[in-house]
Short mmCIF file of C-alpha atoms in Angstrom, two decimals:
data_model
loop_
_atom_site.label_atom_id
_atom_site.label_comp_id
_atom_site.label_asym_id
_atom_site.label_seq_id
_atom_site.Cartn_x
_atom_site.Cartn_y
_atom_site.Cartn_z
CA MET A 1 2.94 -10.28 36.44
CA PHE A 2 0.22 -7.66 35.40
CA LEU A 3 -3.24 -8.43 34.07
CA LEU A 4 -5.13 -5.55 32.02
CA GLY A 5 -8.70 -5.95 32.17
CA VAL A 6 -11.03 -5.67 29.01
CA SER A 7 -14.05 -3.77 28.86
CA LEU A 8 -16.78 -5.74 26.88
CA ALA A 9 -19.92 -4.54 25.43
CA ALA A 10 -23.23 -6.53 25.89
CA CYS A 11 -25.18 -7.08 23.01
CA GLY A 12 -28.34 -6.70 22.66
CA LEU A 13 -30.87 -9.34 21.86
CA PRO A 14 -30.80 -9.98 17.47
CA GLU A 15 -33.58 -8.89 15.48
CA ARG A 16 -35.17 -10.61 12.87
CA ALA A 17 -35.11 -8.83 9.66
CA ASN A 18 -38.41 -10.71 8.20
CA PRO A 19 -40.53 -12.50 10.22
CA ALA A 20 -41.40 -15.09 7.31
CA ASP A 21 -37.39 -15.99 7.61
CA PRO A 22 -37.08 -19.76 8.41
CA ARG A 23 -36.13 -20.69 11.85
CA ILE A 24 -33.38 -22.32 13.27
CA GLY A 25 -33.32 -26.27 12.75
CA SER A 26 -36.31 -26.02 10.18
CA ASP A 27 -35.55 -27.96 6.86
CA GLU A 28 -34.99 -24.72 5.04
CA VAL A 29 -32.01 -23.46 6.87
CA ASN A 30 -28.48 -24.80 7.69
CA GLY A 31 -27.85 -23.74 11.57
CA LEU A 32 -26.91 -19.90 12.84
CA VAL A 33 -24.64 -17.47 11.49
CA LEU A 34 -22.24 -16.49 13.52
CA LEU A 35 -20.20 -13.01 12.67
CA ALA A 36 -17.51 -11.26 14.28
CA GLU A 37 -16.33 -7.99 13.55
CA PHE A 38 -12.99 -5.87 14.01
CA PRO A 39 -12.61 -2.85 15.14
CA GLU A 40 -12.32 -0.08 12.40
CA PRO A 41 -9.10 1.32 13.63
CA PHE A 42 -7.54 -2.16 13.35
CA LEU A 43 -9.36 -3.58 10.31
CA SER A 44 -5.39 -3.29 8.38
CA GLU A 45 -4.14 -6.06 10.42
CA VAL A 46 -7.23 -8.63 9.57
CA VAL A 47 -5.62 -9.99 6.62
CA ASP A 48 -1.76 -9.88 7.40
CA GLN A 49 -1.76 -10.49 10.95
CA VAL A 50 -4.84 -12.85 11.95
CA GLY A 51 -3.86 -16.36 12.56
CA SER A 52 -7.17 -18.14 13.84
CA VAL A 53 -9.96 -17.28 15.37
CA ARG A 54 -11.84 -19.50 17.65
CA TYR A 55 -15.41 -19.71 18.89
CA VAL A 56 -17.23 -21.53 22.17
CA PHE A 57 -21.07 -21.24 23.01
CA SER A 58 -21.24 -22.78 26.34
CA SER A 59 -25.12 -23.11 28.71
CA ASP A 60 -26.16 -24.53 31.69
CA ASP A 61 -28.45 -26.52 30.38
CA VAL A 62 -27.03 -28.00 26.71
CA ASP A 63 -23.48 -29.49 25.50
CA SER A 64 -21.12 -26.68 24.68
CA VAL A 65 -20.94 -25.96 20.88
CA GLU A 66 -16.95 -24.50 19.80
CA GLY A 67 -15.17 -24.17 16.45
CA ASP A 68 -13.50 -22.21 14.15
CA MET A 69 -13.95 -19.16 12.07
CA ASP A 70 -13.27 -18.15 8.84
CA ILE A 71 -11.72 -14.69 7.52
CA ILE A 72 -14.11 -13.64 4.97
CA GLY A 73 -12.92 -9.79 4.21
CA VAL A 74 -12.11 -8.12 7.41
CA THR A 75 -15.03 -9.98 9.63
CA ALA A 76 -14.87 -13.63 10.89
CA ARG A 77 -17.26 -15.71 10.35
CA ALA A 78 -18.86 -19.01 11.24
CA ARG A 79 -22.11 -21.24 10.55
CA ILE A 80 -23.12 -23.32 13.50
CA LYS A 81 -25.17 -26.36 12.85
CA LYS A 82 -25.71 -27.60 16.10
CA PHE A 83 -27.38 -24.53 17.51
CA THR A 84 -29.67 -24.78 20.32
CA PRO A 85 -31.87 -21.45 20.40
CA GLY A 86 -34.31 -19.74 23.35
CA VAL A 87 -31.27 -20.64 25.80
CA GLN A 88 -28.96 -18.20 27.34
CA HIS A 89 -25.84 -19.16 26.05
CA ALA A 90 -21.98 -17.22 26.92
CA LEU A 91 -20.26 -16.65 23.92
CA SER A 92 -16.40 -16.34 24.05
CA ILE A 93 -14.23 -15.99 20.85
CA LEU A 94 -10.36 -15.34 20.86
CA VAL A 95 -8.38 -14.04 18.00
CA LEU A 96 -4.72 -15.33 17.98
CA ASP A 97 -1.91 -13.78 15.49
CA ARG A 98 0.32 -15.57 13.31
CA GLY A 99 3.05 -15.94 16.49
CA GLY A 100 -0.08 -17.16 18.50
CA VAL A 101 -0.68 -14.13 20.58
CA PRO A 102 -4.28 -13.60 21.51
CA THR A 103 -5.49 -10.08 19.62
CA PHE A 104 -8.77 -9.78 20.04
CA VAL A 105 -11.48 -11.20 22.11
CA PHE A 106 -15.30 -10.99 22.80
CA SER A 107 -16.71 -12.61 25.84
CA ASP A 108 -20.60 -11.63 26.96
CA THR A 109 -23.83 -13.92 27.22
CA LEU A 110 -26.46 -13.38 24.58
CA ASN A 111 -30.10 -14.67 24.57
CA ILE A 112 -30.57 -15.85 20.80
CA SER A 113 -34.31 -16.46 19.77
CA GLU A 114 -35.35 -19.26 17.69
CA ALA A 115 -36.10 -16.45 14.78
CA ALA A 116 -32.37 -15.62 14.54
CA GLU A 117 -30.80 -16.52 12.10
CA GLU A 118 -27.68 -14.56 11.96
CA VAL A 119 -25.53 -12.84 15.04
CA THR A 120 -23.13 -10.02 14.72
CA VAL A 121 -20.78 -9.44 17.77
CA SER A 122 -17.77 -6.48 17.88
CA LEU A 123 -14.39 -7.73 18.60
CA GLU A 124 -12.66 -5.88 21.55
CA ARG A 125 -8.52 -5.07 20.78
CA LEU A 126 -6.15 -6.52 23.49
CA LEU A 127 -3.85 -4.28 24.88
CA GLY A 128 -0.81 -4.89 26.92
CA GLU A 129 2.35 -3.32 28.77
CA LEU A 130 6.19 -2.94 27.96
CA GLU A 131 8.40 -1.92 30.90
CA VAL A 132 11.61 -0.57 29.86
CA ILE A 133 14.85 -0.27 31.50
CA SER A 134 17.64 1.75 30.92
CA ASN A 135 21.28 2.93 32.04
CA LEU A 136 22.29 5.31 30.40
CA PRO A 137 25.52 7.73 30.85
CA PRO A 138 24.75 11.76 31.80
CA GLU A 139 25.66 12.80 27.65
CA VAL A 140 21.72 11.40 27.22
CA THR A 141 19.45 13.50 28.56
CA GLU A 142 16.15 12.29 27.00
CA LEU A 143 14.93 8.35 25.90
CA GLN A 144 12.79 7.54 23.17
CA VAL A 145 10.35 4.49 22.37
CA HIS A 146 9.17 3.45 19.01
CA ILE A 147 7.00 0.66 18.60
CA ASP A 148 5.71 -0.53 15.31
CA ALA A 149 2.32 -1.33 16.87
CA GLY A 150 0.69 -2.38 13.33
CA VAL A 151 -1.69 -0.32 13.02
CA ASP A 152 0.54 2.73 14.02
CA THR A 153 4.04 4.06 15.32
CA LEU A 154 3.74 4.20 18.95
CA LEU A 155 5.87 7.33 20.54
CA ARG A 156 6.61 7.43 23.94
CA THR A 157 9.35 9.93 25.04
CA PHE A 158 10.77 10.19 28.72
CA PRO A 159 13.90 12.43 30.64
CA SER A 160 16.79 10.09 31.17
CA GLU A 161 18.13 9.90 34.76
CA GLY A 162 20.21 7.46 35.08
CA THR A 163 18.72 3.73 35.96
CA MET A 164 15.29 4.02 35.48
CA THR A 165 12.29 2.15 34.82
CA GLN A 166 9.63 2.94 32.89
CA ARG A 167 6.21 1.53 32.27
CA ILE A 168 4.44 2.04 28.95
CA ALA A 169 0.72 0.59 28.75
CA GLY A 170 -2.17 0.86 26.25
CA ILE A 171 0.04 -1.23 23.52
CA PRO A 172 -1.81 -3.40 21.27
CA THR A 173 -1.19 -7.04 21.93
CA GLY A 174 0.73 -9.21 19.07
CA ALA A 175 3.87 -11.50 18.78
CA ASP A 176 7.54 -10.07 17.62
CA LEU A 177 6.77 -6.32 17.80
CA TYR A 178 9.03 -4.00 16.27
CA ILE A 179 10.91 -1.43 19.24
CA SER A 180 13.29 0.99 18.41
CA LEU A 181 15.01 2.94 21.75
CA LEU A 182 16.50 5.89 21.27
CA GLY A 183 19.12 8.02 23.74
CA LEU A 184 19.55 11.85 22.64
CA ASP A 185 21.62 14.65 23.84
CA LYS A 186 20.55 18.20 24.62
CA ASP A 187 20.87 19.20 21.22
CA ARG A 188 18.83 16.15 19.82
CA GLN A 189 21.31 14.37 18.46
CA VAL A 190 21.17 10.58 18.61
CA LEU A 191 23.39 9.26 21.06
CA VAL A 192 22.57 5.50 21.53
CA LEU A 193 20.30 3.52 19.69
CA ASN A 194 18.78 -0.40 19.78
CA ASP A 195 16.27 -1.83 17.90
CA LEU A 196 15.03 -5.26 19.07
CA ARG A 197 11.61 -7.29 18.93
CA ALA A 198 9.38 -8.30 21.46
CA ASP A 199 5.65 -10.16 21.91
CA ILE A 200 3.35 -8.00 23.50
CA ARG A 201 0.68 -9.80 25.52
CA GLU A 202 -2.38 -8.96 27.78
CA ASP A 203 -1.84 -10.77 30.63
CA LEU A 204 2.31 -10.08 30.96
CA ILE A 205 4.36 -7.08 30.78
CA ALA A 206 7.31 -7.46 28.42
CA ARG A 207 10.71 -6.26 29.48
CA ILE A 208 13.18 -4.68 27.70
CA SER A 209 16.41 -3.22 29.04
CA MET A 210 19.03 -0.49 27.25
CA GLU A 211 22.14 -0.17 29.22
CA ILE A 212 25.83 1.85 28.72
CA PHE A 213 28.05 0.82 31.10
CA GLY A 214 31.28 3.05 31.93
CA GLY A 215 32.71 5.85 29.79
CA SER A 216 31.36 8.04 27.41
CA VAL A 217 29.21 6.88 24.25
CA GLN A 218 30.08 7.85 20.59
CA VAL A 219 27.96 10.81 19.25
CA ILE A 220 26.16 10.54 15.87
CA ALA A 221 26.97 13.30 13.72
CA TYR A 222 23.81 13.84 12.23
CA PHE A 223 19.90 12.78 12.94
CA PRO A 224 18.34 12.19 9.21
CA THR A 225 15.12 13.38 10.46
CA TYR A 226 16.14 17.43 10.53
CA LEU A 227 17.33 16.58 7.15
CA SER A 228 16.44 16.96 4.18
CA ILE A 229 14.76 14.31 1.77
CA VAL A 230 15.60 13.14 -1.84
CA GLU A 231 12.68 13.45 -4.32
CA ILE A 232 11.70 10.23 -5.75
CA ASP A 233 9.26 9.92 -8.86
CA ARG A 234 9.37 5.72 -9.74
CA PHE A 235 6.56 6.55 -12.50
CA SER A 236 8.40 8.38 -15.10
CA ASP A 237 9.18 7.11 -18.47
CA SER A 238 12.77 6.94 -17.77
CA MET A 239 11.79 4.80 -14.77
CA GLY A 240 8.99 2.98 -15.44
CA THR A 241 7.82 0.49 -17.96
CA PHE A 242 4.74 -1.49 -16.52
CA PHE A 243 3.88 1.78 -14.93
CA ARG A 244 4.55 5.25 -16.38
CA ARG A 245 2.02 8.31 -15.44
CA SER A 246 2.10 9.67 -18.84
CA GLU A 247 0.20 6.61 -19.60
CA ASN A 248 -1.52 6.25 -16.67
CA PRO A 249 -2.21 9.35 -15.01
CA ASP A 250 -3.56 7.75 -11.62
CA LEU A 251 -0.51 7.08 -10.65
CA PRO A 252 0.88 8.85 -7.57
CA ALA A 253 2.77 12.33 -8.70
CA PRO A 254 6.19 12.55 -8.26
CA ASN A 255 7.23 12.63 -4.70
CA GLU A 256 4.13 11.47 -3.86
CA PRO A 257 3.97 8.69 -1.26
CA ILE A 258 3.52 4.86 -3.24
CA GLU A 259 0.68 2.58 -1.28
CA PHE A 260 1.97 -0.52 -2.56
CA ASP A 261 -0.93 -2.79 -0.97
CA ASP A 262 -2.79 -1.32 -3.77
CA THR A 263 -4.11 -4.24 -6.13
CA ARG A 264 -1.98 -2.34 -9.06
CA PHE A 265 1.47 -3.45 -7.28
CA LEU A 266 0.01 -6.09 -5.07
CA LYS A 267 -0.69 -9.75 -6.95
CA ARG A 268 -1.45 -13.22 -6.53
CA GLY A 269 0.15 -15.90 -8.27
CA PHE A 270 1.33 -19.78 -8.12
CA GLY A 271 4.37 -21.22 -6.88
CA PRO A 272 6.07 -24.75 -8.45
CA ASN A 273 3.31 -26.76 -6.93
CA GLY A 274 0.30 -24.52 -7.45
CA GLU A 275 0.50 -22.95 -3.49
CA GLU A 276 -1.15 -19.52 -3.74
CA MET A 277 1.51 -16.56 -3.28
CA SER A 278 1.81 -12.91 -3.34
CA PHE A 279 4.31 -10.44 -4.63
CA TYR A 280 4.54 -7.10 -5.60
CA ASN A 281 5.01 -5.79 -8.93
CA LEU A 282 7.79 -3.10 -8.57
CA ASP A 283 8.47 -3.08 -12.56
CA VAL A 284 11.11 -3.73 -14.70
CA ARG A 285 14.59 -3.75 -13.55
CA PRO A 286 18.45 -4.34 -14.69
CA LYS A 287 20.47 -7.41 -13.68
CA SER A 288 23.29 -5.56 -12.98
CA PRO A 289 22.86 -4.21 -9.03
CA GLY A 290 23.93 -0.45 -8.09
CA VAL A 291 26.01 -0.20 -5.33
CA VAL A 292 26.07 0.79 -1.17
CA TYR A 293 28.50 1.38 0.78
CA GLU A 294 27.81 -0.13 4.25
CA LEU A 295 30.77 1.12 7.02
CA VAL A 296 31.94 -1.37 9.10
CA ASP A 297 34.66 -1.33 12.10
CA ARG A 298 38.16 -3.05 11.42
CA ARG A 299 36.67 -6.24 12.86
CA GLY A 300 33.75 -6.37 9.99
CA ASN A 301 31.02 -5.27 12.46
CA PRO A 302 28.63 -2.18 11.09
CA ILE A 303 29.52 1.27 12.91
CA ILE A 304 26.55 2.23 14.69
CA GLY A 305 23.88 4.54 13.97
CA GLN A 306 26.12 4.92 10.21
CA LEU A 307 23.59 5.15 7.31
CA PRO A 308 24.42 3.38 3.91
CA ILE A 309 25.36 5.24 1.22
CA TYR A 310 24.35 4.80 -2.20
CA ASP A 311 25.36 5.96 -5.44
CA ARG A 312 22.23 6.70 -7.36
CA LEU A 313 18.89 7.31 -7.90
CA PRO A 314 15.59 6.30 -9.58
CA GLY A 315 15.34 7.98 -12.85
CA ASP A 316 19.12 7.73 -13.02
CA VAL A 317 20.81 5.51 -15.82
CA ASP A 318 21.41 2.07 -14.85
CA TYR A 319 19.51 2.76 -11.62
CA SER A 320 18.79 -0.84 -10.14
CA ASP A 321 16.32 -2.05 -7.21
CA PHE A 322 19.17 -4.43 -6.34
CA TRP A 323 22.25 -3.37 -4.17
CA HIS A 324 25.71 -4.88 -4.35
CA ILE A 325 26.99 -4.51 -0.95
CA HIS A 326 31.01 -2.49 -0.53
CA ASN A 327 32.18 -2.61 3.07
CA VAL A 328 34.32 0.92 4.05
CA TYR A 329 36.66 -0.44 6.70
CA ILE A 330 37.37 2.44 9.36
CA GLN A 331 40.24 1.19 11.22
CA GLY A 332 40.17 4.22 14.12
CA SER A 333 37.90 4.57 16.69
CA GLU A 334 37.46 8.76 16.48
CA TYR A 335 35.46 8.12 13.58
CA LYS A 336 31.86 10.39 14.32
CA ALA A 337 29.15 7.83 12.54
CA ASN A 338 27.51 9.66 8.98
CA SER A 339 30.33 11.55 8.84
CA TYR A 340 30.46 10.31 5.20
CA ASP A 341 27.16 11.22 3.89
CA SER A 342 27.86 10.39 0.05
CA ALA A 343 29.24 8.02 -2.50
CA GLU A 344 32.27 10.92 -3.10
CA ASP A 345 33.52 11.19 0.43
CA VAL A 346 33.95 7.28 0.55
CA LEU A 347 35.54 6.95 -2.82
CA GLY A 348 37.93 10.14 -1.94
CA SER A 349 38.76 8.79 1.36
CA GLY A 350 40.94 6.11 0.80
CA LEU A 351 39.92 3.57 2.97
CA GLU A 352 39.27 -0.18 2.14
CA ILE A 353 36.80 -0.84 0.33
CA GLU A 354 36.00 -4.43 0.05
CA GLN A 355 32.91 -6.05 -2.50
CA SER A 356 30.87 -8.20 -0.68
CA GLY A 357 29.00 -11.59 -2.41
CA THR A 358 25.73 -10.36 -1.29
CA VAL A 359 23.06 -8.13 -2.87
CA ALA A 360 19.81 -6.27 -0.72
CA ASN A 361 16.35 -5.40 -2.60
CA HIS A 362 16.43 -2.22 -1.44
CA VAL A 363 13.45 -0.11 -3.11
CA MET A 364 13.64 3.60 -3.14
CA VAL A 365 10.16 5.18 -2.87
CA PRO A 366 9.02 8.78 -1.85
CA PHE A 367 8.61 9.84 1.94
CA GLY A 368 5.40 8.10 3.22
CA SER A 369 4.84 5.32 1.38
CA SER A 370 4.73 1.83 2.39
CA ALA A 371 4.43 -1.73 1.88
CA GLY A 372 3.04 -4.04 4.88
CA LEU A 373 3.86 -7.52 3.26
CA ARG A 374 7.09 -9.07 4.16
CA TYR A 375 7.93 -12.83 3.63
CA ASP A 376 10.49 -12.44 6.50
CA SER A 377 8.75 -11.10 9.87
CA ASN A 378 12.07 -10.35 10.81
CA THR A 379 12.43 -8.03 7.90
CA PRO A 380 11.73 -4.24 8.81
CA ARG A 381 8.70 -3.08 7.43
CA LYS A 382 8.94 0.39 7.96
CA LEU A 383 10.72 3.20 5.82
CA GLN A 384 14.64 3.09 6.06
CA ASP A 385 16.99 6.31 5.76
CA GLY A 386 20.09 5.96 3.49
CA TRP A 387 22.17 9.05 2.01
CA TYR A 388 22.33 9.85 -1.09
CA ARG A 389 25.05 12.91 -1.48
CA GLY A 390 24.67 14.55 2.10
CA GLN A 391 20.31 14.10 1.59
CA ILE A 392 18.55 11.06 3.05
CA VAL A 393 16.69 8.55 0.71
CA LYS A 394 14.16 6.81 1.93
CA TYR A 395 13.89 3.01 1.16
CA LEU A 396 12.12 -0.23 1.78
CA VAL A 397 13.93 -3.73 2.52
CA PHE A 398 12.18 -6.45 0.99
CA GLU A 399 15.46 -8.81 0.54
CA SER A 400 18.67 -8.89 2.38
CA PRO A 401 21.76 -10.68 3.85
CA GLN A 402 20.18 -10.94 7.22
CA SER A 403 16.87 -12.15 5.71
CA VAL A 404 14.97 -15.48 5.17
CA ALA A 405 14.62 -14.53 1.40
CA THR A 406 18.43 -13.57 -0.01
CA VAL A 407 18.77 -12.60 -3.31
CA ASP A 408 21.01 -14.93 -5.28
CA PHE A 409 23.96 -13.40 -7.10
CA GLY A 410 27.03 -13.99 -8.73
CA ALA A 411 29.44 -12.86 -11.33
CA GLY A 412 28.32 -9.25 -10.75
CA GLN A 413 24.69 -9.67 -11.77
CA VAL A 414 21.32 -10.77 -10.08
CA ASN A 415 20.23 -13.95 -10.90
CA THR A 416 16.73 -13.73 -12.60
CA PRO A 417 14.98 -17.23 -12.54
CA GLN A 418 12.10 -17.68 -14.48
CA MET A 419 8.21 -16.35 -14.01
CA TYR A 420 5.36 -17.41 -16.43
CA ALA A 421 3.49 -14.86 -16.89
CA PHE A 422 0.00 -13.70 -18.97
CA LEU A 423 -0.41 -10.00 -20.34
CA GLU A 424 -3.28 -8.85 -19.95
CA ASN A 425 -3.94 -7.07 -23.82
CA ASN A 426 -1.98 -10.31 -25.00
CA ARG A 427 0.57 -8.23 -26.59
CA ASP A 428 3.04 -5.98 -24.42
CA GLU A 429 3.42 -4.79 -20.44
CA ARG A 430 1.36 -1.76 -20.91
CA ASP A 431 -2.09 -2.76 -19.56
CA GLY A 432 -0.02 -4.87 -16.79
CA PHE A 433 -0.77 -8.45 -15.83
CA ALA A 434 -3.67 -10.69 -16.86
CA LEU A 435 -5.77 -11.52 -13.80
CA ASP A 436 -8.72 -13.92 -13.42
CA LEU A 437 -12.60 -13.67 -13.91
CA GLU A 438 -13.02 -11.94 -10.36
CA GLY A 439 -10.15 -9.92 -11.32
CA VAL A 440 -8.13 -11.14 -7.88
CA SER A 441 -5.32 -13.07 -9.20
CA THR A 442 -3.46 -13.70 -11.80
CA HIS A 443 -1.92 -17.15 -13.08
CA ASN A 444 1.43 -16.21 -13.34
CA VAL A 445 3.65 -19.18 -12.10
CA VAL A 446 7.11 -19.09 -10.26
CA THR A 447 10.24 -21.76 -10.40
CA ARG A 448 11.26 -20.52 -6.69
CA LEU A 449 10.07 -19.96 -3.75
CA PRO A 450 11.64 -17.70 -1.00
CA GLY A 451 14.59 -19.45 1.12
CA GLU A 452 15.22 -22.15 -1.78
CA GLU A 453 18.22 -22.55 -3.84
CA GLY A 454 18.43 -19.64 -6.87
CA TYR A 455 15.96 -17.62 -5.38
CA SER A 456 15.58 -13.91 -6.70
CA PRO A 457 12.96 -11.56 -6.18
CA LEU A 458 14.16 -10.60 -9.89
CA TRP A 459 12.04 -12.44 -12.66
CA VAL A 460 13.00 -12.94 -16.36
CA LEU A 461 9.37 -13.40 -17.94
CA GLN A 462 8.26 -16.19 -20.37
CA ILE A 463 5.09 -14.75 -21.65
CA PHE A 464 1.78 -17.41 -22.21
CA LYS A 465 -0.95 -16.23 -25.02
CA ILE A 466 -3.95 -15.43 -22.79
CA ASP A 467 -6.01 -18.23 -24.80
CA ILE A 468 -4.03 -20.94 -22.41
CA PHE A 469 -4.50 -18.80 -18.97
CA GLU A 470 -6.59 -21.17 -17.44
CA ARG A 471 -4.81 -24.15 -17.86
CA VAL A 472 -1.89 -22.86 -16.34
CA PHE A 473 -2.04 -23.00 -12.36
CA ASP A 474 1.98 -24.75 -11.32
CA LEU A 475 5.14 -25.40 -12.83
CA ALA A 476 4.29 -28.75 -14.36
CA SER A 477 1.47 -27.46 -16.62
CA SER A 478 3.73 -24.23 -17.41
CA LEU A 479 6.77 -26.49 -18.45
CA ASP A 480 4.40 -28.65 -20.39
CA LEU A 481 2.53 -26.16 -22.60
CA ALA A 482 5.84 -24.17 -22.95
CA LYS A 483 7.12 -26.49 -25.23
CA ASN A 484 4.50 -25.53 -27.97
CA GLU A 485 5.68 -22.43 -29.57
CA ASP A 486 2.42 -21.61 -30.57
CA ASN A 487 1.57 -20.94 -26.52
CA LEU A 488 3.87 -18.19 -26.51
CA VAL A 489 3.89 -14.56 -26.86
CA GLU A 490 7.30 -12.97 -28.25
CA ILE A 491 7.78 -9.22 -27.45
CA GLY A 492 11.20 -8.58 -29.07
CA ARG A 493 13.05 -8.37 -25.77
CA LEU A 494 13.82 -9.59 -22.54
CA LEU A 495 11.60 -8.20 -19.31
CA TYR A 496 13.24 -8.63 -15.96
CA VAL A 497 10.60 -7.76 -12.92
CA ASN A 498 11.64 -6.93 -9.50
CA ALA A 499 8.83 -9.28 -8.00
CA PRO A 500 9.35 -10.24 -4.60
CA ILE A 501 7.23 -12.77 -2.73
CA VAL A 502 5.95 -11.57 0.50
CA LYS A 503 3.50 -13.95 1.20
CA VAL A 504 2.82 -17.92 0.37
CA GLY A 505 -0.09 -20.13 0.88
CA GLN A 506 -4.17 -18.10 2.15
#
């Protein structure tokens, strides 16, 4: 076991902003406010990944005080009502992520005067280690380790020399981190790859392995990093309904990265029982999915390293973010992955093609785009690679057959459960969904949650008049108010919106 020491900066004596302020314990104040600030490079982790924050004040002279801290914005906060000032206190704060792994800490001795009303401390990021054990054939000359550490992707590169052990330090701790191992040959082609997950802890070394025993390995024909990338425009008039650049010039330019965590796209609403939920508004899409070809061997196992092959792009007629998976069977062992890189290649190959009964929500986006939330933590958040006519197309995965949140599909179409919704202008979709007075949440209500039977992220909208906005907060209230036609807005057509639910609860 390896213990990584964490250096903590001491906090000086807190100063009063005003000498006339009330003192702790008086009738005018309700205790001491404790604030814990997260390091600036890691602020993006606070909302999505922090599970709990716990503090303990201890002293030799008085009883210890402990409790939970709330996350307010990107700061942890607690009001401590039973606090004894004027003595030295040892303060410890521990932050756990949603998987229960410690990620931030504070530990120091503070001398808090009776005059202090508020104390602010700075948290430290915990770091851990990863040990990689590899046993690769001589064709592999380089081992790459990619670690999705939340804030950024860490890359470490090592010469491959048969059996070896490499230790990587300085990794931000966290549960279920995504790790990708790639073995490259002298021409920078990927020969072997392995995607896996591991917990990185401050007090334990995570160990993973990549081994090939005997024989040679199958060379992947192409490495997507060095190929041209398809240009994508999701906000053209032919593509957009809610989001058109011609009506909103502030939207990203063609092929400019899209930050879907922007409040224009990431919205809040209500589940069937009034639970809070978050969803991305990815705009209107048809019920009929496109086709994606996935190459498999004769047993139905995916061809290692082969990228999926798509038949259309955003802006094409009938483009959809939803893709009906077609399995393409490769019978022999001589096939080199990615030799087929277009739908035309597949259709002209004479290979057996089998339509599956499953659909994936793969959203094609410009290179550099991002969306940080997923309902299923096992769903990859980073951009994925696919083929379109010999070029690489980038896409984000939201629902897939492998995730908890799957897409209900039948009779050649994506199922469309109902979402009760309000439009900002009370007339059409041009100004988007209506928000509450704080400008934070819609009062849209969904009839299914991920993992439930019949769930699909493609919702048919039932539009309510804005007059009853405050009266809609769950499915029961929606159904009741929908009985009165005077509460409904008729826009002359059905809107099917791709809005994957990515979070349920606070």
